[in-house]
Coordinates of C-alpha atoms in Angstrom, one line a residue:
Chain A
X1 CA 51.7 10.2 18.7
X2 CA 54.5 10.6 16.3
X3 CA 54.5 9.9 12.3
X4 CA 57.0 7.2 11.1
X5 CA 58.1 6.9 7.4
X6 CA 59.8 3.7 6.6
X7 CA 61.4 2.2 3.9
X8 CA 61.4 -1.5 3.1
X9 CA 62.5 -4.0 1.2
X10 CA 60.7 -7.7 0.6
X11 CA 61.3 -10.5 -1.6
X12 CA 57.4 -10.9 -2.9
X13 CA 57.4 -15.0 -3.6
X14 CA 56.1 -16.2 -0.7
X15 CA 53.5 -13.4 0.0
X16 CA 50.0 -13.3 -1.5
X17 CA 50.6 -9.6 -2.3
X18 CA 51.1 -6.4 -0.1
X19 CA 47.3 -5.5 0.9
X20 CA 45.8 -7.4 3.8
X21 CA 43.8 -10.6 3.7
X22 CA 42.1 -13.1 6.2
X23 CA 43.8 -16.5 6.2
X24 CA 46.8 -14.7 3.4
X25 CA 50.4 -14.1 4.1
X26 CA 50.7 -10.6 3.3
X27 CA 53.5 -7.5 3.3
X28 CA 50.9 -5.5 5.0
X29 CA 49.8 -8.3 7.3
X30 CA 53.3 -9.1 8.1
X31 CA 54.5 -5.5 9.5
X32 CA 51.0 -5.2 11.3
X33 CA 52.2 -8.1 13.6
X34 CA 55.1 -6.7 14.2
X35 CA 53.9 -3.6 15.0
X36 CA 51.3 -5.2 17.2
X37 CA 53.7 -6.9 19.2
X38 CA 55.9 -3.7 19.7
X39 CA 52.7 -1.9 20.9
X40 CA 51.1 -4.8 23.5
X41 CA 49.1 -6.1 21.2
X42 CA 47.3 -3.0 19.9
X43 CA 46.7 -3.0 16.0
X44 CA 48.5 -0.3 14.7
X45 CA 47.2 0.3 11.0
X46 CA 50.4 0.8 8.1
X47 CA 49.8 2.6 4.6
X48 CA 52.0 1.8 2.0
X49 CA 53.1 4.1 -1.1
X50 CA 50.4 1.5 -3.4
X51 CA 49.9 -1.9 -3.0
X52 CA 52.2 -5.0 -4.8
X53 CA 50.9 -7.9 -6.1
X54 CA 51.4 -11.4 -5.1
X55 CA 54.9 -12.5 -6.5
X56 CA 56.2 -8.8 -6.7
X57 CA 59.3 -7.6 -5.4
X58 CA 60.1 -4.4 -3.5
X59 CA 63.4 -2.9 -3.0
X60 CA 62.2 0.0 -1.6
X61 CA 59.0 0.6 -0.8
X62 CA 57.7 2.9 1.4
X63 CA 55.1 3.2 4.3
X64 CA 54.2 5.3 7.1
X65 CA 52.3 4.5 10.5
X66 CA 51.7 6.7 14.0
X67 CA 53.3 5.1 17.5
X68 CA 53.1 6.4 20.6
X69 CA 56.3 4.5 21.7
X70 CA 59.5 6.8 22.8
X71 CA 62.5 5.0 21.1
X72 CA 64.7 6.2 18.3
X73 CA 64.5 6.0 14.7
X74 CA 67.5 3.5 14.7
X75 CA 66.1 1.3 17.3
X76 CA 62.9 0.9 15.5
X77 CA 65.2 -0.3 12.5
X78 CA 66.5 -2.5 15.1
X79 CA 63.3 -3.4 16.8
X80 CA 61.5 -4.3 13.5
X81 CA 64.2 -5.6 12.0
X82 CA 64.6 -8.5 14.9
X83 CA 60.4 -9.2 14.8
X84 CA 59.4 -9.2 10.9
X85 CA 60.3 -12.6 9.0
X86 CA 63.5 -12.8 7.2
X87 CA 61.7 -12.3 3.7
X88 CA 60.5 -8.6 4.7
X89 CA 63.3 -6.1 5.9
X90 CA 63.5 -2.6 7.3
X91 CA 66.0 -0.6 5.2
X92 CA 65.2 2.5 7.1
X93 CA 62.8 4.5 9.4
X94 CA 62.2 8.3 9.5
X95 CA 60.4 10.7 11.7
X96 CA 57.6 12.5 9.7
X97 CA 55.5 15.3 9.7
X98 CA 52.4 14.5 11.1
X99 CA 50.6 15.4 8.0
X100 CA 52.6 13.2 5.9
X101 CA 51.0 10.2 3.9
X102 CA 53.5 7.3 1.9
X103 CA 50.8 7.3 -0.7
X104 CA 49.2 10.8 -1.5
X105 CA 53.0 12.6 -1.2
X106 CA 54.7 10.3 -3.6
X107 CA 55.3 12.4 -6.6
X108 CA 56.8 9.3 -8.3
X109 CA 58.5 6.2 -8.5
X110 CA 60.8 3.9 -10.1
X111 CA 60.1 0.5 -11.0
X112 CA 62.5 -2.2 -12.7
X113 CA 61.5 -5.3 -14.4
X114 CA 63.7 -8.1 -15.1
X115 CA 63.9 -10.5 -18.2
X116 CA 66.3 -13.4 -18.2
X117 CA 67.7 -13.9 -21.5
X118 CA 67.7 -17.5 -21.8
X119 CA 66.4 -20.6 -23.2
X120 CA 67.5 -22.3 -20.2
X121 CA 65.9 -22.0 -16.9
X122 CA 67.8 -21.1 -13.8
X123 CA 66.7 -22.5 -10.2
X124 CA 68.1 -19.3 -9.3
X125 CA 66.7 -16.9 -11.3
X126 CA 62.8 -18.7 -11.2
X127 CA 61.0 -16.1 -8.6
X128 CA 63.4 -13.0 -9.4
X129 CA 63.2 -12.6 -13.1
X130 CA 61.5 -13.8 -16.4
X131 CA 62.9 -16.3 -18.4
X132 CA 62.7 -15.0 -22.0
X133 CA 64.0 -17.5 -24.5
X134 CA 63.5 -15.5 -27.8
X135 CA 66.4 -13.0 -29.3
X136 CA 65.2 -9.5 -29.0
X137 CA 66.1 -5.9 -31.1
X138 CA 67.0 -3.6 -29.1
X139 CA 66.6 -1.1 -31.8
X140 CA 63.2 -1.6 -32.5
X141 CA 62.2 -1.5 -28.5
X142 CA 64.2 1.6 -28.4
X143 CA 61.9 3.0 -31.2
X144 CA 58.8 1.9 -29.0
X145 CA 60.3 3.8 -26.2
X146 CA 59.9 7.1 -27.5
X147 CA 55.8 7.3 -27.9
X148 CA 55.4 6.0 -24.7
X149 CA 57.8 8.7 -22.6
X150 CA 55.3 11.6 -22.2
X151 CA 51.8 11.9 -21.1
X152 CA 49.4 9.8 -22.2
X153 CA 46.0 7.9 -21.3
X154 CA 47.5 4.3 -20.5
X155 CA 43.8 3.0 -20.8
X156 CA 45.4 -0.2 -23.1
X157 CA 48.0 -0.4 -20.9
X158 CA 45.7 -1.0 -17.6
X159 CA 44.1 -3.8 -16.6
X160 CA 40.9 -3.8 -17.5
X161 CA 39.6 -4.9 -13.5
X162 CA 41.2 -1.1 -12.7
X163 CA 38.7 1.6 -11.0
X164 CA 40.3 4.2 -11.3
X165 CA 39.0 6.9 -14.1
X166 CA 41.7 9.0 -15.4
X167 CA 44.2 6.6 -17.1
X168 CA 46.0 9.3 -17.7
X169 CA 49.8 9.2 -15.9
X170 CA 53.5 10.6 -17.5
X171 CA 56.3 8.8 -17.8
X172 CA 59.0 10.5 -17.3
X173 CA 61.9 7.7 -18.1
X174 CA 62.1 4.4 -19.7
X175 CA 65.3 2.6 -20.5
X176 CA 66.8 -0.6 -20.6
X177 CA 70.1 -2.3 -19.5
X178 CA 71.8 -5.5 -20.2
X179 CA 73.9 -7.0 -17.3
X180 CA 75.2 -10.4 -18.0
X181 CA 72.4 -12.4 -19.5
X182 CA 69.3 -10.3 -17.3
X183 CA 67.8 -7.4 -19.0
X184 CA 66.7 -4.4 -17.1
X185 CA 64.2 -2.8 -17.7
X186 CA 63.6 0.6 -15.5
X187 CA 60.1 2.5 -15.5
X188 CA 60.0 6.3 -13.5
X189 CA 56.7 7.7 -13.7
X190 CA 54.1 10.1 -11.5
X191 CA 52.1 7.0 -10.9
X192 CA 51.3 3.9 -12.5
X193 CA 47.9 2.2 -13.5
X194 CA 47.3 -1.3 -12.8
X195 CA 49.3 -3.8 -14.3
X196 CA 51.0 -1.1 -16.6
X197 CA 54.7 -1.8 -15.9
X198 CA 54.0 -5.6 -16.7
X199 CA 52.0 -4.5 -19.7
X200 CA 54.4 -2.4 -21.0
X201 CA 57.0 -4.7 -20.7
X202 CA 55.2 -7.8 -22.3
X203 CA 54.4 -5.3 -25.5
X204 CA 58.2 -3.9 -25.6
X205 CA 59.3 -7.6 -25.6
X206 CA 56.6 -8.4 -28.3
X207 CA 57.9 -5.5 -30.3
X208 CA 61.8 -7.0 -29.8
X209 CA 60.9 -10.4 -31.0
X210 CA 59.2 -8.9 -33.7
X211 CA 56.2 -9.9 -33.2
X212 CA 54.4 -6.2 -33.3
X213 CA 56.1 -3.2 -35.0
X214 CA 57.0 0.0 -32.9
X215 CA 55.0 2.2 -34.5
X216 CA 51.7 0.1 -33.3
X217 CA 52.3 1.3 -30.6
X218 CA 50.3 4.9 -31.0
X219 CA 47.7 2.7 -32.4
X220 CA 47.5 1.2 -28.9
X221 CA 47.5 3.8 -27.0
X222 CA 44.5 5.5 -28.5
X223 CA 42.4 2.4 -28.7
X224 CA 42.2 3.2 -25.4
X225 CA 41.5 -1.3 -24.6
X226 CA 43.4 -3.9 -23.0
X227 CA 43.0 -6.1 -25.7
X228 CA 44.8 -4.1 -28.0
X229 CA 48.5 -4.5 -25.5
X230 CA 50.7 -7.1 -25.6
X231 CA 50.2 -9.5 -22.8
X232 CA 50.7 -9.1 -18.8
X233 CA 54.8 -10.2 -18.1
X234 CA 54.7 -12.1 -14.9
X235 CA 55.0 -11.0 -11.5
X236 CA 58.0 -12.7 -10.5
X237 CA 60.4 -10.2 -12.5
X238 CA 58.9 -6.9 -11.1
X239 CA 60.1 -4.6 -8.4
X240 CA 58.9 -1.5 -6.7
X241 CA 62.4 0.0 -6.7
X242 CA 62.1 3.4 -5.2
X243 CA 59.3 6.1 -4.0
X244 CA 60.1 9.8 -4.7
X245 CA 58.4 12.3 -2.2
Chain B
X1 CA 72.2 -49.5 -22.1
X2 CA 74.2 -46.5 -22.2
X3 CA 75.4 -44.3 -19.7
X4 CA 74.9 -41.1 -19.6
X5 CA 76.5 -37.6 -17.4
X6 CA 74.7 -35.2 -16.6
X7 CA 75.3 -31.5 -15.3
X8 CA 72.8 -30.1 -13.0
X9 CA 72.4 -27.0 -11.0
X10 CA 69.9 -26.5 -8.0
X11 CA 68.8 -23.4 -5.2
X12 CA 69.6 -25.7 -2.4
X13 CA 66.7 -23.9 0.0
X14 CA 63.9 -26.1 -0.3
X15 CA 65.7 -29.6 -0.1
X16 CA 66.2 -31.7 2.4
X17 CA 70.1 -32.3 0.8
X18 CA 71.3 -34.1 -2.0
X19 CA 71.0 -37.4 -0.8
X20 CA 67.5 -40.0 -1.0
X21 CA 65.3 -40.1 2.2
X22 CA 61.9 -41.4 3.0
X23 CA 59.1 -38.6 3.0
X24 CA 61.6 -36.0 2.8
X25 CA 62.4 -33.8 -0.4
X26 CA 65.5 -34.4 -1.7
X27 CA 67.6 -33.7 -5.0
X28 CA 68.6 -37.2 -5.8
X29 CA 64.9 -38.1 -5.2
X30 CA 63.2 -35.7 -7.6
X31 CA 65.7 -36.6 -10.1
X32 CA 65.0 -40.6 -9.7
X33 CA 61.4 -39.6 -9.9
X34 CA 61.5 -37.5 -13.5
X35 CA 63.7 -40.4 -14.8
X36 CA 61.2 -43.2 -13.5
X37 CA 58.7 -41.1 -15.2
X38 CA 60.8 -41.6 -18.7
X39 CA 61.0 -44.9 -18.2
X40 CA 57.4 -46.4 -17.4
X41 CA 57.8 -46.0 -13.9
X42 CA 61.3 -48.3 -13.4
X43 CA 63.6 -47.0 -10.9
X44 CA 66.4 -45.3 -12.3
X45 CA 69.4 -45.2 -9.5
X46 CA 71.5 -42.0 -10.1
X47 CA 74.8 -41.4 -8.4
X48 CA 76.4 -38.3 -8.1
X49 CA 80.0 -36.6 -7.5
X50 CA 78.9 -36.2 -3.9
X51 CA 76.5 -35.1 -1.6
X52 CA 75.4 -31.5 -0.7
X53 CA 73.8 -31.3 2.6
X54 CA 70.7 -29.5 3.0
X55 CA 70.3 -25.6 2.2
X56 CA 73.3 -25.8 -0.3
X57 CA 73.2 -24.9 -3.7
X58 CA 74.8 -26.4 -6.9
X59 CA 75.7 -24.6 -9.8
X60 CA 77.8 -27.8 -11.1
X61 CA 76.9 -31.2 -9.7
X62 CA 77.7 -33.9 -12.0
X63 CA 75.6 -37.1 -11.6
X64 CA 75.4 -40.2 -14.0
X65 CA 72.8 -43.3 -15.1
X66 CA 72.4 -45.3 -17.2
X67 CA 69.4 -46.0 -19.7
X68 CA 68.3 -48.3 -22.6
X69 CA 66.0 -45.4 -23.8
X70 CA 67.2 -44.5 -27.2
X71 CA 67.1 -40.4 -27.2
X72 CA 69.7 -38.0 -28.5
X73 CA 71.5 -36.1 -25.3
X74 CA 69.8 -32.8 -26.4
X75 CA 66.3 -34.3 -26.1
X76 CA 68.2 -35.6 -22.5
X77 CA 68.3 -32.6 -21.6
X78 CA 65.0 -31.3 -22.5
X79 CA 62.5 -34.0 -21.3
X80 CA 64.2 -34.0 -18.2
X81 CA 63.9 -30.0 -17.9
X82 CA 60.2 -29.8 -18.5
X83 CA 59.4 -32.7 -15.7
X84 CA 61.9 -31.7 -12.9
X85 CA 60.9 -29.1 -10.3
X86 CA 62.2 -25.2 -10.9
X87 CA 64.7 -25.6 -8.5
X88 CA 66.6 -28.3 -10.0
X89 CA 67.7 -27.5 -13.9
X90 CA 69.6 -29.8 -16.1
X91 CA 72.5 -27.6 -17.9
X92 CA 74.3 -30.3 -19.5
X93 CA 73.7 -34.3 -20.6
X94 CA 76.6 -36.2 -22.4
X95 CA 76.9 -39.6 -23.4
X96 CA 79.7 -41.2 -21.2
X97 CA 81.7 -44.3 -21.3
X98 CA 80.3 -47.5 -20.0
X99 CA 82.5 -47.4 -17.1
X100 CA 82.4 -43.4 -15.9
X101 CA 81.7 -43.1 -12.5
X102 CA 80.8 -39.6 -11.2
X103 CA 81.9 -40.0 -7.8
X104 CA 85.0 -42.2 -8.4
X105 CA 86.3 -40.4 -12.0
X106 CA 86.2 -36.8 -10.2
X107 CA 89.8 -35.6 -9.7
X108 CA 88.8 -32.2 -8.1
X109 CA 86.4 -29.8 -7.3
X110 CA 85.5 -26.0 -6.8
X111 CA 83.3 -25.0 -4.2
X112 CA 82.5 -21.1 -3.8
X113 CA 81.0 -19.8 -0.6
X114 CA 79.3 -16.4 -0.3
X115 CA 79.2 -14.0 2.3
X116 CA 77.0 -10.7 2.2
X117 CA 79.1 -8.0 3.8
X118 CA 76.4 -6.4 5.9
X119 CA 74.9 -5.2 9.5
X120 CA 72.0 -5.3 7.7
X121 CA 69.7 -8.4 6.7
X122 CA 68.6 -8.6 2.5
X123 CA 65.2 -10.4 2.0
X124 CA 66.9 -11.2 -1.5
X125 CA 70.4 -13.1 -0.1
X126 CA 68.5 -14.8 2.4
X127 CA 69.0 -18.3 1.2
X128 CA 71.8 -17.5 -1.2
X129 CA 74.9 -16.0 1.3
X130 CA 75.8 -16.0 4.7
X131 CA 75.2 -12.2 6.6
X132 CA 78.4 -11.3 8.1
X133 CA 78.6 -7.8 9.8
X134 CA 81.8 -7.4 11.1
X135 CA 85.0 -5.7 9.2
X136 CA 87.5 -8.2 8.1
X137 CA 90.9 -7.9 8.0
X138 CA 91.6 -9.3 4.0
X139 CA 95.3 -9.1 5.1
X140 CA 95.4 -11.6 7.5
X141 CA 92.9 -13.8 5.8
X142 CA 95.4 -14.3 2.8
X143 CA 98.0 -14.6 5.3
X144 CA 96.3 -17.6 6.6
X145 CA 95.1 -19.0 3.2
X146 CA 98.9 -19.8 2.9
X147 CA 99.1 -22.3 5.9
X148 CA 96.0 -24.3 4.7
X149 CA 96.9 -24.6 1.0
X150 CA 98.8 -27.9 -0.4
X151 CA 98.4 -30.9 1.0
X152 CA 97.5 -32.0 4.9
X153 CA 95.7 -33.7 7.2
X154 CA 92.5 -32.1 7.6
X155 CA 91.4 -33.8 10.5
X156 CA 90.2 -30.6 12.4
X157 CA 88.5 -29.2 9.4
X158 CA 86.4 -31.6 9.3
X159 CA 83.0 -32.5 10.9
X160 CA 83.7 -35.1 13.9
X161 CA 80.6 -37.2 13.0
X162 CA 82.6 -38.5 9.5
X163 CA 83.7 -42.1 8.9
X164 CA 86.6 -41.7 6.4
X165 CA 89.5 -42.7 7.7
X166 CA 92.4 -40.8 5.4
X167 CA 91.5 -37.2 6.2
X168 CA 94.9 -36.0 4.1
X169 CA 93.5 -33.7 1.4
X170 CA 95.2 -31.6 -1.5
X171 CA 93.9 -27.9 -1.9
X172 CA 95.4 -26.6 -5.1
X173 CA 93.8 -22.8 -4.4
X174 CA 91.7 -20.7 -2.0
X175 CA 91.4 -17.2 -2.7
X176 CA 88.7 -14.5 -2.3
X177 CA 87.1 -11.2 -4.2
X178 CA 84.7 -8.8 -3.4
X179 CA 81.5 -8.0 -5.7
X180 CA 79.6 -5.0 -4.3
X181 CA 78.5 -6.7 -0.4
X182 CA 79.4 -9.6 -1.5
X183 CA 82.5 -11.7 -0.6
X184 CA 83.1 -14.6 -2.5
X185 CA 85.7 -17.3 -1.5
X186 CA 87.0 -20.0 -4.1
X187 CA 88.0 -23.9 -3.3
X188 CA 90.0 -25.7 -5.3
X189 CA 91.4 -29.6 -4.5
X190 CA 91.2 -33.2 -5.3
X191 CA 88.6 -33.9 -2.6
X192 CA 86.7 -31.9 0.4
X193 CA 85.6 -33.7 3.7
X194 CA 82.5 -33.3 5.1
X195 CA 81.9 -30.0 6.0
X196 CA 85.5 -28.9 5.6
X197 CA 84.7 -26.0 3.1
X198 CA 82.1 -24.7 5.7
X199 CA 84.6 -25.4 8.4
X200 CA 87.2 -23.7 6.6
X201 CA 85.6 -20.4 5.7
X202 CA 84.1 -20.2 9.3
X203 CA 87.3 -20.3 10.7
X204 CA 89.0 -17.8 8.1
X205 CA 86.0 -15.7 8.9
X206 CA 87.5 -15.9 12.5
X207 CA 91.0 -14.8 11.3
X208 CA 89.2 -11.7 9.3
X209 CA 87.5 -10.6 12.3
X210 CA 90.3 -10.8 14.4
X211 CA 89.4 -13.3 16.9
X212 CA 91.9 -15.4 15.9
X213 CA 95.2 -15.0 14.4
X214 CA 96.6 -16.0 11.0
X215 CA 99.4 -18.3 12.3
X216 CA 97.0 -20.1 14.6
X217 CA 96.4 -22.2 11.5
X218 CA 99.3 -24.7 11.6
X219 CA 98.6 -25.5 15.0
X220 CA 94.9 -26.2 14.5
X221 CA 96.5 -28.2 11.4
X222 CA 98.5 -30.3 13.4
X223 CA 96.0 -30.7 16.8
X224 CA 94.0 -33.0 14.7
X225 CA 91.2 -32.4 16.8
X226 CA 88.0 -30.4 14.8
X227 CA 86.9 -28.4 18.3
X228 CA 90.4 -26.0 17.5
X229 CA 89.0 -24.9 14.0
X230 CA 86.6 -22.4 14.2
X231 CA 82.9 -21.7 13.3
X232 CA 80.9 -24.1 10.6
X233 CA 79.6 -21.5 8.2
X234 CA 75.9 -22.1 7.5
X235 CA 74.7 -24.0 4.3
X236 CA 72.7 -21.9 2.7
X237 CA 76.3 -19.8 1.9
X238 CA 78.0 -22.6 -0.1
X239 CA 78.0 -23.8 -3.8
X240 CA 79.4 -26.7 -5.5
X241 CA 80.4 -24.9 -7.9
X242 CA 82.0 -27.4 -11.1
X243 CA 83.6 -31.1 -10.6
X244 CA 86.5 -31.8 -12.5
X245 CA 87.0 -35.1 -14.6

């Protein structure tokens, strides 16, 4: 039995999400097949770096999985690549130490939502980013920025249908980027709550329409509740960019 | 009754082509259908520079109708925005004179056609460029760009199941540039046949690749005979791109 780390990519629209359903088109469900059907119908079990929700885009998210089979690291690129359907791809496959797990060894990762500056919608655009019509100042987002870099408890930035305890994550980098008329937002972090790169980026682009100030947000943060956030940016303009292990 | 041109832009993937057909999904019938809508249910016939075929996109088609409803363009343009699907968008309504034809007033068009550079499939160019993982040779593709631009008989560029008789065509520019993995070539002339931009870059993908050579052009030119050219490029690769009036 050998330990596989792979790397993939997947354009989230048609998916109901990464985890595993009955009767749902899933990431996880997806690879599983494939894997099955490399393996003679034996259900080999994947773990991912965290799950993605339905709509959500990865550019490189990471799994790992155990196989028995004796072929390369390239022909399982290769093997995968020719199985999975054409809206899930293999960027890359690793060996692994045996002990190694996509989800408890990621010591970070890099997410990236995009906002489509526009008051026109683009059939091209409509599952990849978020049509925003409204001007936005930059300024004051930057300002908003800097008191939520650090280490705090994300508790209003979480969704309040979260488990998990301790809300408390760091954020190591926020920034933004214009390119053409998308703006970029990118998010690197030690872990991420819940919903909290799409709340963060519906309450940055509440503060650059103007509708809250910047210096709410430390108000927000230690009301520790949803309601205090701006609201949850849609799906269809987030991506799990990269896993750091 | 006035008439009335309208610019319109569409992600090609999920229509069954430009052109109206019983139970299938088309772009001509989802327009007809958000117009009927604005008009108490009365057919509204559209026409249109010319038909895409299915999988192609639009980032420029120009149709025009005609209507007794007594709205300012910009209101056009937003009624018909907020009814049609996501992947068709209006960009543009006019008023036009009485006698404007779409199809008959065009004197050229630009068609773009993107290739995605790669061994290596991207969930997110799926439906939007053609994967092409061989090296190409950008020398002897401009070589051979110089053989098919100007006017000629583009009988062998041109899908065999046509019906137009007068195949002679004027190209007024090809070229090509590379954006990152993306290649991008540019058509420019008074009229394309059916298939002929596909047609065309399949057969200068041939030339780049080296499996045929840049002054086997003319004498594809002059057989007349479409099994000489090379390749039809798939759809989903090719954009009308603007109409000229």
């Amino acid at each position: 039995m050998r330990r596989f780390k792979c790397t993939i990519t997947y354009d989230g629209s048609q998916f109901s999400g990464y985890q595993i359903q009955p009767g749902k088109r899933t990431i996880q469900g997806e690879i599983e097949v494939a894997l099955s059907k490399l393996h003679k119908g034996k259900r080999i079990k994947i773990s991912a770096s965290g799950r993605t929700d339905a709509g959500v885009h990865a550019k490189g998210q990471v799994i790992h999985f155990d196989s028995a089979l004796a072929i390369s690291t390239e022909k399982w690129e290769i093997a995968l690549n020719s199985i999975l359907p054409d809206d899930i791809a293999v960027i890359r496959v690793e060996k692994a130490a045996p002990g190694f797990h996509a989800r408890f060894d990621a010591f970070g990762k890099e997410y990236r939502y995009f906002v489509h500056l526009s008051p026109k919608r683009d059939p091209f655009k409509r599952h990849y980013a978020y049509q925003f019509p409204y001007p936005l100042d930059y300024a004051a987002m930057k300002e908003a920025l800097k008191y939520l870099i650090g280490t705090h408890d994300f508790t209003s930035f979480c969704s309040a249908k979260t488990e998990i305890e301790d809300k408390v994550r760091t954020i190591e980098k926020i920034d933004f980027f214009q390119e053409g008329d998308l703006l970029v937002f990118r998010f690197i972090g030690n872990g991420f709550l819940y919903n909290m790169v799409r709340i963060l980026t519906g309450t940055l682009l509440e503060v650059g329409s103007g509708s809250r100030s910047p210096d709410s947000i430390p108000d927000i943060l230690e009301k520790k509740d949803r309601k205090f956030a701006g609201k949850t940016a849609p799906a269809h303009g987030l991506y799990l960019w990269r896993v750091f292990y």
